[in-house]
Structures are given as structure tokens and as C-alpha cells.
């Protein structure tokens, strides 16, 4: 392509078939985060870089997200058996993407990661991003399905540092709230709020989220609190 003011072409050597291709990425000055949902979904002004995070090889169909780690040697044999051989014709979604294209790209990355038995935390993060894309598409049913998968994977996840561990606990509670499992959400938020070893950041996030939820459910309380 010639010069494009919205995207640049990222050069990729496919980790599976080793062939070369280019795929669009949003130029950094073409988007800005203006807010964040309570499950950390960033809301962008301008273009949405989330749509371009997964590179899908147009030659063999291998899909790659930068968080993936099992991308070599014996894992490639698994990916070949369980993913590549099952693929129909590889799609070409290397240029401008719709939300549906982005959903396809993430689902392929999800299948590749499942084949190579990536860690639950990585699977959880991919599932959460698929849920976000369905939220953007206004498809709450599919969104809930993937929030559910994300929650299952988060509940099996471990992080190597405290920040990561607190994020997992928070998201567990947050996704429970969104899925209507109030008992589990309350348990999760209470634990974060009352545990003195939890960082201020997550204690505060948990307290605010739980209080906002309670006042939304009982609007009368809002005026009581304000006055
Ligand atoms: Zn390839």
C-alpha cells in the first residue's frame, strides 16, 4: 500500500510456516484512551488498536498474540495436529478490520493457545478480550458466554507477582458481578476490601465497585449518602 495515515504495516515472519506477511496496526497518534470500564476494558477515541492485536497468517492460518509463549518446538507439533489440520481455508484479515474480523482473529488465537495448552491466565485474558469485542458489537449473549469462560480461567490462574494476583482476584469478583453471581462477587470484593495485605489500589477499586453496585441496586441510598 502507499502511505496510510491511520495504519502502518507491521512485518511478520509466521512462527508456524515461516512465510512473510504484513498486517495493519493502528498508528499510535490515531487513538486515545478516554475511559475504562470496570473490568478494565479501555474505551478509545478514534480507532481501536484492540482490533489489530492478533496477527493472522494468510498463508497457513496461524494466529499470534504477543502474550502467547508456547510458540516453538514441541508446541508447534500440537498446534499442527489440533489447529492447523482442522482449519478450512485460511482467512485474510491483514488489512482494515471490522469488529467481526477482530473477533475471528481473537478466536483463532484462542484456539491456537488452547492447542498448545497455554496457561489459564493467558486464556482468561484472551477470553476477556473476546467478550469486550462482543460488547462493542452489542451482542450481550455472546459477551456473557466469554465472560463466563474468562471467569473460569481466572479462577484457575496464578500470577507471579502481587499486582497480578490482585488483578486476578478483582476480575474474578467483577466478572461474577457482571454474570449476576452476586454471592461470589460479594465474597471476592469483601476479601479484597478487608485484607490488609492487599494494595491500596485494589482495596479502593474493590470498595468503590461494590459500593457503586449496591447504590445502583438501591437508588434511595444514593441520596442518603449525598445528603
Ligand atoms: Zn503461516
mmCIF file of C-alpha atoms and ligand atoms in Angstrom:
data_model
loop_
_atom_site.group_PDB
_atom_site.id
_atom_site.type_symbol
_atom_site.label_atom_id
_atom_site.label_comp_id
_atom_site.label_asym_id
_atom_site.label_seq_id
_atom_site.Cartn_x
_atom_site.Cartn_y
_atom_site.Cartn_z
ATOM 1 C CA UNK A 1 0.000 0.000 0.000
ATOM 2 C CA UNK A 2 1.002 3.638 -0.198
ATOM 3 C CA UNK A 3 1.216 5.803 2.880
ATOM 4 C CA UNK A 4 -1.836 5.402 5.080
ATOM 5 C CA UNK A 5 -2.484 7.998 7.764
ATOM 6 C CA UNK A 6 -4.429 5.605 10.028
ATOM 7 C CA UNK A 7 -2.406 2.403 9.902
ATOM 8 C CA UNK A 8 1.108 1.194 9.375
ATOM 9 C CA UNK A 9 2.102 -2.211 8.071
ATOM 10 C CA UNK A 10 3.812 -4.444 10.582
ATOM 11 C CA UNK A 11 6.234 -7.016 9.113
ATOM 12 C CA UNK A 12 5.675 -10.527 10.412
ATOM 13 C CA UNK A 13 7.517 -13.797 9.862
ATOM 14 C CA UNK A 14 4.992 -16.507 10.656
ATOM 15 C CA UNK A 15 6.173 -18.638 13.571
ATOM 16 C CA UNK A 16 4.466 -21.669 12.095
ATOM 17 C CA UNK A 17 5.089 -21.692 8.308
ATOM 18 C CA UNK A 18 7.938 -19.122 8.416
ATOM 19 C CA UNK A 19 6.466 -17.206 5.488
ATOM 20 C CA UNK A 20 6.449 -13.443 5.492
ATOM 21 C CA UNK A 21 3.395 -11.187 5.542
ATOM 22 C CA UNK A 22 2.371 -7.705 6.609
ATOM 23 C CA UNK A 23 -0.551 -6.824 8.846
ATOM 24 C CA UNK A 24 -2.118 -3.477 9.809
ATOM 25 C CA UNK A 25 -1.506 -1.822 13.166
ATOM 26 C CA UNK A 26 -3.112 1.435 14.248
ATOM 27 C CA UNK A 27 -0.716 4.384 14.284
ATOM 28 C CA UNK A 28 -0.182 5.487 17.911
ATOM 29 C CA UNK A 29 -1.371 9.048 17.281
ATOM 30 C CA UNK A 30 -4.698 7.773 15.893
ATOM 31 C CA UNK A 31 -6.228 6.705 19.194
ATOM 32 C CA UNK A 32 -6.557 7.861 22.766
ATOM 33 C CA UNK A 33 -7.943 6.082 25.834
ATOM 34 C CA UNK A 34 -10.780 8.210 27.190
ATOM 35 C CA UNK A 35 -12.187 5.901 29.851
ATOM 36 C CA UNK A 36 -12.053 2.390 31.209
ATOM 37 C CA UNK A 37 -14.902 0.021 32.059
ATOM 38 C CA UNK A 38 -14.942 -1.632 35.494
ATOM 39 C CA UNK A 39 -13.403 -4.796 34.010
ATOM 40 C CA UNK A 40 -10.534 -2.679 32.593
ATOM 41 C CA UNK A 41 -11.852 -2.540 29.029
ATOM 42 C CA UNK A 42 -10.291 0.594 27.560
ATOM 43 C CA UNK A 43 -12.611 2.903 25.647
ATOM 44 C CA UNK A 44 -10.862 4.615 22.764
ATOM 45 C CA UNK A 45 -11.444 7.820 20.908
ATOM 46 C CA UNK A 46 -10.514 7.455 17.243
ATOM 47 C CA UNK A 47 -9.518 3.992 16.077
ATOM 48 C CA UNK A 48 -9.434 0.930 18.313
ATOM 49 C CA UNK A 49 -5.981 -0.722 18.418
ATOM 50 C CA UNK A 50 -7.506 -3.781 20.130
ATOM 51 C CA UNK A 51 -8.872 -4.832 16.718
ATOM 52 C CA UNK A 52 -5.331 -5.272 15.383
ATOM 53 C CA UNK A 53 -3.577 -7.072 18.244
ATOM 54 C CA UNK A 54 -3.714 -10.561 16.721
ATOM 55 C CA UNK A 55 -1.683 -11.262 13.581
ATOM 56 C CA UNK A 56 -3.258 -13.993 11.433
ATOM 57 C CA UNK A 57 -1.005 -15.594 8.829
ATOM 58 C CA UNK A 58 -2.811 -15.522 5.449
ATOM 59 C CA UNK A 59 -0.707 -18.481 4.244
ATOM 60 C CA UNK A 60 -1.302 -21.111 6.959
ATOM 61 C CA UNK A 61 -3.844 -19.570 9.369
ATOM 62 C CA UNK A 62 -1.623 -19.497 12.445
ATOM 63 C CA UNK A 63 -2.748 -16.685 14.779
ATOM 64 C CA UNK A 64 -0.393 -14.897 17.129
ATOM 65 C CA UNK A 65 -0.936 -12.546 20.072
ATOM 66 C CA UNK A 66 2.082 -11.035 21.837
ATOM 67 C CA UNK A 67 1.102 -12.604 25.173
ATOM 68 C CA UNK A 68 1.490 -16.147 23.776
ATOM 69 C CA UNK A 69 4.584 -18.060 24.937
ATOM 70 C CA UNK A 70 4.212 -21.627 23.613
ATOM 71 C CA UNK A 71 5.189 -20.730 20.090
ATOM 72 C CA UNK A 72 8.093 -23.072 19.367
ATOM 73 C CA UNK A 73 9.317 -26.672 19.108
ATOM 74 C CA UNK A 74 7.038 -29.338 20.546
ATOM 75 C CA UNK A 75 4.133 -26.898 20.959
ATOM 76 C CA UNK A 76 4.132 -26.355 17.206
ATOM 77 C CA UNK A 77 3.530 -30.090 16.743
ATOM 78 C CA UNK A 78 0.453 -29.830 18.964
ATOM 79 C CA UNK A 79 -0.706 -26.733 17.107
ATOM 80 C CA UNK A 80 -0.258 -28.561 13.820
ATOM 81 C CA UNK A 81 -2.280 -31.585 14.992
ATOM 82 C CA UNK A 82 -5.055 -29.775 16.832
ATOM 83 C CA UNK A 83 -5.368 -26.499 14.964
ATOM 84 C CA UNK A 84 -3.741 -26.196 11.531
ATOM 85 C CA UNK A 85 -5.011 -29.573 10.276
ATOM 86 C CA UNK A 86 -8.544 -28.684 11.359
ATOM 87 C CA UNK A 87 -8.546 -25.327 9.600
ATOM 88 C CA UNK A 88 -10.560 -24.746 6.482
ATOM 89 C CA UNK A 89 -9.191 -22.137 4.110
ATOM 90 C CA UNK A 90 -7.052 -19.532 5.951
ATOM 91 C CA UNK A 91 -8.702 -16.099 6.114
ATOM 92 C CA UNK A 92 -7.025 -12.910 5.044
ATOM 93 C CA UNK A 93 -7.636 -10.239 7.691
ATOM 94 C CA UNK A 94 -4.358 -8.374 7.392
ATOM 95 C CA UNK A 95 -5.809 -5.024 6.419
ATOM 96 C CA UNK A 96 -8.620 -2.839 7.778
ATOM 97 C CA UNK A 97 -10.749 -4.906 10.169
ATOM 98 C CA UNK A 98 -14.374 -4.845 11.223
ATOM 99 C CA UNK A 99 -15.283 -5.902 14.774
ATOM 100 C CA UNK A 100 -16.295 -9.270 13.307
ATOM 101 C CA UNK A 101 -12.850 -9.684 11.707
ATOM 102 C CA UNK A 102 -11.259 -8.855 15.060
ATOM 103 C CA UNK A 103 -13.472 -11.435 16.797
ATOM 104 C CA UNK A 104 -12.334 -14.043 14.253
ATOM 105 C CA UNK A 105 -8.685 -13.096 14.846
ATOM 106 C CA UNK A 106 -9.033 -13.494 18.628
ATOM 107 C CA UNK A 107 -10.955 -16.746 18.354
ATOM 108 C CA UNK A 108 -8.166 -18.159 16.179
ATOM 109 C CA UNK A 109 -5.558 -17.024 18.731
ATOM 110 C CA UNK A 110 -7.735 -18.639 21.421
ATOM 111 C CA UNK A 111 -7.798 -21.946 19.503
ATOM 112 C CA UNK A 112 -4.045 -21.874 18.887
ATOM 113 C CA UNK A 113 -3.461 -21.200 22.607
ATOM 114 C CA UNK A 114 -5.813 -23.982 23.581
ATOM 115 C CA UNK A 115 -3.938 -26.406 21.290
ATOM 116 C CA UNK A 116 -0.586 -25.537 22.820
ATOM 117 C CA UNK A 117 -2.064 -25.670 26.342
ATOM 118 C CA UNK A 118 -1.116 -22.117 27.279
ATOM 119 C CA UNK A 119 -1.508 -21.063 30.951
ATOM 120 C CA UNK A 120 -5.049 -20.342 32.258
ATOM 121 C CA UNK A 121 -4.160 -16.673 32.856
ATOM 122 C CA UNK A 122 -3.359 -16.171 29.190
ATOM 123 C CA UNK A 123 -6.555 -17.989 28.158
ATOM 124 C CA UNK A 124 -8.538 -15.821 30.598
ATOM 125 C CA UNK A 125 -7.139 -12.601 29.134
ATOM 126 C CA UNK A 126 -7.933 -13.710 25.579
ATOM 127 C CA UNK A 127 -11.482 -14.724 26.554
ATOM 128 C CA UNK A 128 -11.978 -11.361 28.273
ATOM 129 C CA UNK A 129 -10.889 -9.508 25.147
ATOM 130 C CA UNK A 130 -13.297 -11.534 23.020
ATOM 131 C CA UNK A 131 -16.047 -10.571 25.490
ATOM 132 C CA UNK A 132 -15.066 -6.894 25.099
ATOM 133 C CA UNK A 133 -15.307 -7.159 21.310
ATOM 134 C CA UNK A 134 -18.815 -8.612 21.653
ATOM 135 C CA UNK A 135 -19.655 -5.717 23.976
ATOM 136 C CA UNK A 136 -18.521 -3.309 21.247
ATOM 137 C CA UNK A 137 -20.653 -5.259 18.796
ATOM 138 C CA UNK A 138 -23.630 -5.057 21.141
ATOM 139 C CA UNK A 139 -24.067 -8.802 21.447
ATOM 140 C CA UNK A 140 -24.631 -9.322 25.199
ATOM 141 C CA UNK A 141 -25.366 -13.033 24.877
ATOM 142 C CA UNK A 142 -22.007 -13.840 23.304
ATOM 143 C CA UNK A 143 -20.336 -11.348 25.649
ATOM 144 C CA UNK A 144 -21.677 -13.246 28.680
ATOM 145 C CA UNK A 145 -20.503 -16.554 27.241
ATOM 146 C CA UNK A 146 -16.946 -15.287 27.008
ATOM 147 C CA UNK A 147 -17.080 -13.517 30.389
ATOM 148 C CA UNK A 148 -18.061 -16.897 31.772
ATOM 149 C CA UNK A 149 -15.054 -18.594 30.131
ATOM 150 C CA UNK A 150 -12.788 -15.789 31.308
ATOM 151 C CA UNK A 151 -14.027 -16.223 34.874
ATOM 152 C CA UNK A 152 -13.429 -19.978 34.759
ATOM 153 C CA UNK A 153 -9.873 -19.447 33.551
ATOM 154 C CA UNK A 154 -9.211 -16.666 36.100
ATOM 155 C CA UNK A 155 -10.339 -18.967 38.888
ATOM 156 C CA UNK A 156 -7.585 -21.409 37.831
ATOM 157 C CA UNK A 157 -4.976 -18.679 37.350
ATOM 158 C CA UNK A 158 -1.914 -17.746 39.311
ATOM 159 C CA UNK A 159 0.281 -14.705 38.867
ATOM 160 C CA UNK A 160 3.937 -14.438 39.745
ATOM 161 C CA UNK A 161 3.594 -11.067 41.473
ATOM 162 C CA UNK A 162 1.240 -9.401 43.934
ATOM 163 C CA UNK A 163 -0.168 -6.876 41.462
ATOM 164 C CA UNK A 164 -1.031 -9.681 39.056
ATOM 165 C CA UNK A 165 -2.591 -11.771 41.795
ATOM 166 C CA UNK A 166 -4.773 -8.868 42.972
ATOM 167 C CA UNK A 167 -5.843 -8.151 39.404
ATOM 168 C CA UNK A 168 -6.966 -11.789 39.026
ATOM 169 C CA UNK A 169 -8.945 -11.628 42.286
ATOM 170 C CA UNK A 170 -10.538 -8.337 41.319
ATOM 171 C CA UNK A 171 -11.528 -9.593 37.851
ATOM 172 C CA UNK A 172 -12.955 -12.748 39.372
ATOM 173 C CA UNK A 173 -15.261 -10.668 41.553
ATOM 174 C CA UNK A 174 -16.009 -8.188 38.769
ATOM 175 C CA UNK A 175 -16.953 -10.879 36.246
ATOM 176 C CA UNK A 176 -19.116 -12.590 38.852
ATOM 177 C CA UNK A 177 -20.967 -9.310 39.307
ATOM 178 C CA UNK A 178 -21.473 -8.917 35.558
ATOM 179 C CA UNK A 179 -22.660 -12.528 35.303
ATOM 180 C CA UNK A 180 -25.174 -12.000 38.120
ATOM 181 C CA UNK A 181 -23.396 -14.272 40.604
ATOM 182 C CA UNK A 182 -23.769 -11.735 43.400
ATOM 183 C CA UNK A 183 -22.838 -14.089 46.204
ATOM 184 C CA UNK A 184 -19.466 -14.833 44.645
ATOM 185 C CA UNK A 185 -18.904 -11.166 43.736
ATOM 186 C CA UNK A 186 -19.605 -10.084 47.315
ATOM 187 C CA UNK A 187 -17.240 -12.702 48.691
ATOM 188 C CA UNK A 188 -14.477 -11.640 46.284
ATOM 189 C CA UNK A 189 -14.838 -7.893 46.841
ATOM 190 C CA UNK A 190 -15.103 -8.331 50.629
ATOM 191 C CA UNK A 191 -11.887 -10.308 50.676
ATOM 192 C CA UNK A 192 -10.060 -7.580 48.735
ATOM 193 C CA UNK A 193 -11.520 -4.808 50.910
ATOM 194 C CA UNK A 194 -10.780 -6.419 54.266
ATOM 195 C CA UNK A 195 -7.367 -7.992 53.608
ATOM 196 C CA UNK A 196 -4.757 -5.546 54.923
ATOM 197 C CA UNK A 197 -2.032 -7.067 52.752
ATOM 198 C CA UNK A 198 -3.904 -6.034 49.587
ATOM 199 C CA UNK A 199 -2.529 -2.870 47.934
ATOM 200 C CA UNK A 200 -4.395 0.428 48.321
ATOM 201 C CA UNK A 201 -5.116 0.474 44.609
ATOM 202 C CA UNK A 202 -7.115 -2.755 44.616
ATOM 203 C CA UNK A 203 -8.706 -2.181 48.030
ATOM 204 C CA UNK A 204 -10.035 1.111 46.732
ATOM 205 C CA UNK A 205 -11.115 -0.319 43.353
ATOM 206 C CA UNK A 206 -12.990 -3.126 45.122
ATOM 207 C CA UNK A 207 -14.642 -0.802 47.655
ATOM 208 C CA UNK A 208 -15.773 1.681 45.003
ATOM 209 C CA UNK A 209 -17.072 -1.001 42.719
ATOM 210 C CA UNK A 210 -19.026 -2.796 45.428
ATOM 211 C CA UNK A 211 -20.485 0.425 46.831
ATOM 212 C CA UNK A 212 -21.474 1.687 43.387
ATOM 213 C CA UNK A 213 -23.148 -1.603 42.693
ATOM 214 C CA UNK A 214 -25.092 -1.545 45.960
ATOM 215 C CA UNK A 215 -26.286 2.029 45.453
ATOM 216 C CA UNK A 216 -27.283 1.329 41.858
ATOM 217 C CA UNK A 217 -29.434 -1.526 43.106
ATOM 218 C CA UNK A 218 -30.979 0.605 45.882
ATOM 219 C CA UNK A 219 -31.184 4.142 44.434
ATOM 220 C CA UNK A 220 -32.644 5.573 47.662
ATOM 221 C CA UNK A 221 -29.306 5.050 49.345
ATOM 222 C CA UNK A 222 -27.646 7.429 46.904
ATOM 223 C CA UNK A 223 -29.490 10.474 48.182
ATOM 224 C CA UNK A 224 -28.894 9.350 51.730
ATOM 225 C CA UNK A 225 -25.188 9.191 51.069
ATOM 226 C CA UNK A 226 -25.041 12.505 49.231
ATOM 227 C CA UNK A 227 -27.003 14.402 51.864
HETATM 228 ZN ZN1 LIG B 1 1.968 -19.125 8.469
#
